[in-house]
Amino acid sequence: MKKIAIVFRRSPFGSTSSREGLDLALLSASFEQQVTVIFVAEGLLNLLSDQQPELSGSKDYIATFKAMPIYDIETILVCETSLTQLNLTSEALQVAHHVASNKQISQALTESDEVLVF
Amino acid sequence: MSQFIIQVNGSVYGDQASFHALQFCQAVIAQGHQINQVFFYQDGVSNANVLACPPSDEPNLNALWREFAKAQSIPLINCVSAALRRGITSEQDAKENGLAQHNCDEQFMMGGLGELVTGIEKADRMVSF
């Protein structure tokens, strides 16, 4: 078992990066790796509720982020600085998470064996 | 000696990630380390397109990856779901999906994300491009 950190830093729209990152996160967890997911910058937008990806030609994979706890992804970190920069509140995000400082995120990355960025 | 797994997410053309990944792989081997597999994900799957046909005085990354993998006996694994979405199909995938053509280079094997994850577990270090 390895500690894998998956960082989401892109918007859910404009590219399929988040979708392919989510696929990898869920698969890694189902292969019993210890997975930490970290949302920074526009990656936070993946967690906003009431989105309609179908309107931009995408399957509604965004709802699947809610399945992360079912896959035993227990550590879900959201960057505090990014929340402020995007003028969002923790309550606007549809998945249970920890709001993490830069220092805490840095520590989570240090503690991981591998870091993958999407 | 360390065991590496390399992930390539950049396209066969239009992005330097794949070329950098190949250079890194060559350096890893030259330093006496081992590469367990190269895994192609996202737009990286386009590196398997045997129909990529750049002008003769430009690098052909499909050919370079194929030669490198053959010379070093390193498996090149393509994420099958990422590949099929982008029109990279093996002969078997083409048959199963009723497609008239296939274009995945024989040196590249179609595999699942599970192969990436088990590869990460076995390797000492993973590097993504």
Tab-separated table of C-alpha atoms in Angstrom, chain B residues 24-82:
chain	number	residue	atom	x	y	z
B	24	PHE	CA	13.956	11.401	-18.719
B	25	CYS	CA	13.503	7.672	-19.401
B	26	GLN	CA	16.757	7.581	-21.380
B	27	ALA	CA	18.576	9.334	-18.535
B	28	VAL	CA	17.094	6.945	-15.959
B	29	ILE	CA	18.396	3.940	-17.922
B	30	ALA	CA	21.779	5.615	-18.519
B	31	GLN	CA	22.128	6.102	-14.759
B	32	GLY	CA	21.641	2.386	-14.189
B	33	HIS	CA	18.092	2.511	-12.847
B	34	GLN	CA	15.162	0.419	-13.966
B	35	ILE	CA	11.874	1.474	-15.567
B	36	ASN	CA	9.091	-0.989	-14.818
B	37	GLN	CA	6.608	0.510	-17.249
B	38	VAL	CA	5.617	3.682	-19.047
B	39	PHE	CA	1.914	4.395	-18.600
B	40	PHE	CA	0.095	6.676	-21.032
B	41	TYR	CA	-2.968	8.499	-19.694
B	42	GLN	CA	-5.096	11.496	-20.717
B	43	ASP	CA	-3.825	12.915	-24.066
B	44	GLY	CA	-0.689	10.776	-23.645
B	45	VAL	CA	-2.520	7.866	-25.265
B	46	SER	CA	-2.078	9.596	-28.652
B	47	ASN	CA	1.607	8.581	-28.514
B	48	ALA	CA	0.406	5.090	-29.455
B	49	ASN	CA	-1.056	6.291	-32.753
B	50	VAL	CA	0.889	4.403	-35.398
B	51	LEU	CA	-0.580	6.731	-38.033
B	52	ALA	CA	1.224	9.780	-36.609
B	53	CYS	CA	3.210	10.946	-39.609
B	54	PRO	CA	5.297	14.078	-38.989
B	55	PRO	CA	7.653	15.443	-41.678
B	56	SER	CA	10.797	13.338	-42.023
B	57	ASP	CA	13.065	15.994	-40.474
B	58	GLU	CA	11.004	16.192	-37.252
B	59	PRO	CA	10.960	13.759	-34.323
B	60	ASN	CA	8.313	11.054	-34.544
B	61	LEU	CA	7.485	10.356	-30.924
B	62	ASN	CA	5.473	7.276	-31.707
B	63	ALA	CA	8.507	5.767	-33.429
B	64	LEU	CA	10.912	6.992	-30.719
B	65	TRP	CA	8.838	5.430	-27.921
B	66	ARG	CA	8.518	2.191	-29.886
B	67	GLU	CA	12.283	1.966	-30.488
B	68	PHE	CA	13.114	2.848	-26.902
B	69	ALA	CA	10.686	0.318	-25.431
B	70	LYS	CA	11.867	-2.421	-27.764
B	71	ALA	CA	15.565	-1.798	-27.100
B	72	GLN	CA	15.103	-1.685	-23.327
B	73	SER	CA	12.273	-4.250	-23.053
B	74	ILE	CA	10.063	-1.787	-21.210
B	75	PRO	CA	6.278	-2.244	-21.419
B	76	LEU	CA	4.343	0.697	-22.840
B	77	ILE	CA	0.833	0.620	-21.405
B	78	ASN	CA	-2.033	2.705	-22.742
B	79	CYS	CA	-5.059	3.436	-20.567
B	80	VAL	CA	-7.735	1.752	-22.659
B	81	SER	CA	-10.656	3.950	-21.603
B	82	ALA	CA	-8.681	7.157	-22.222
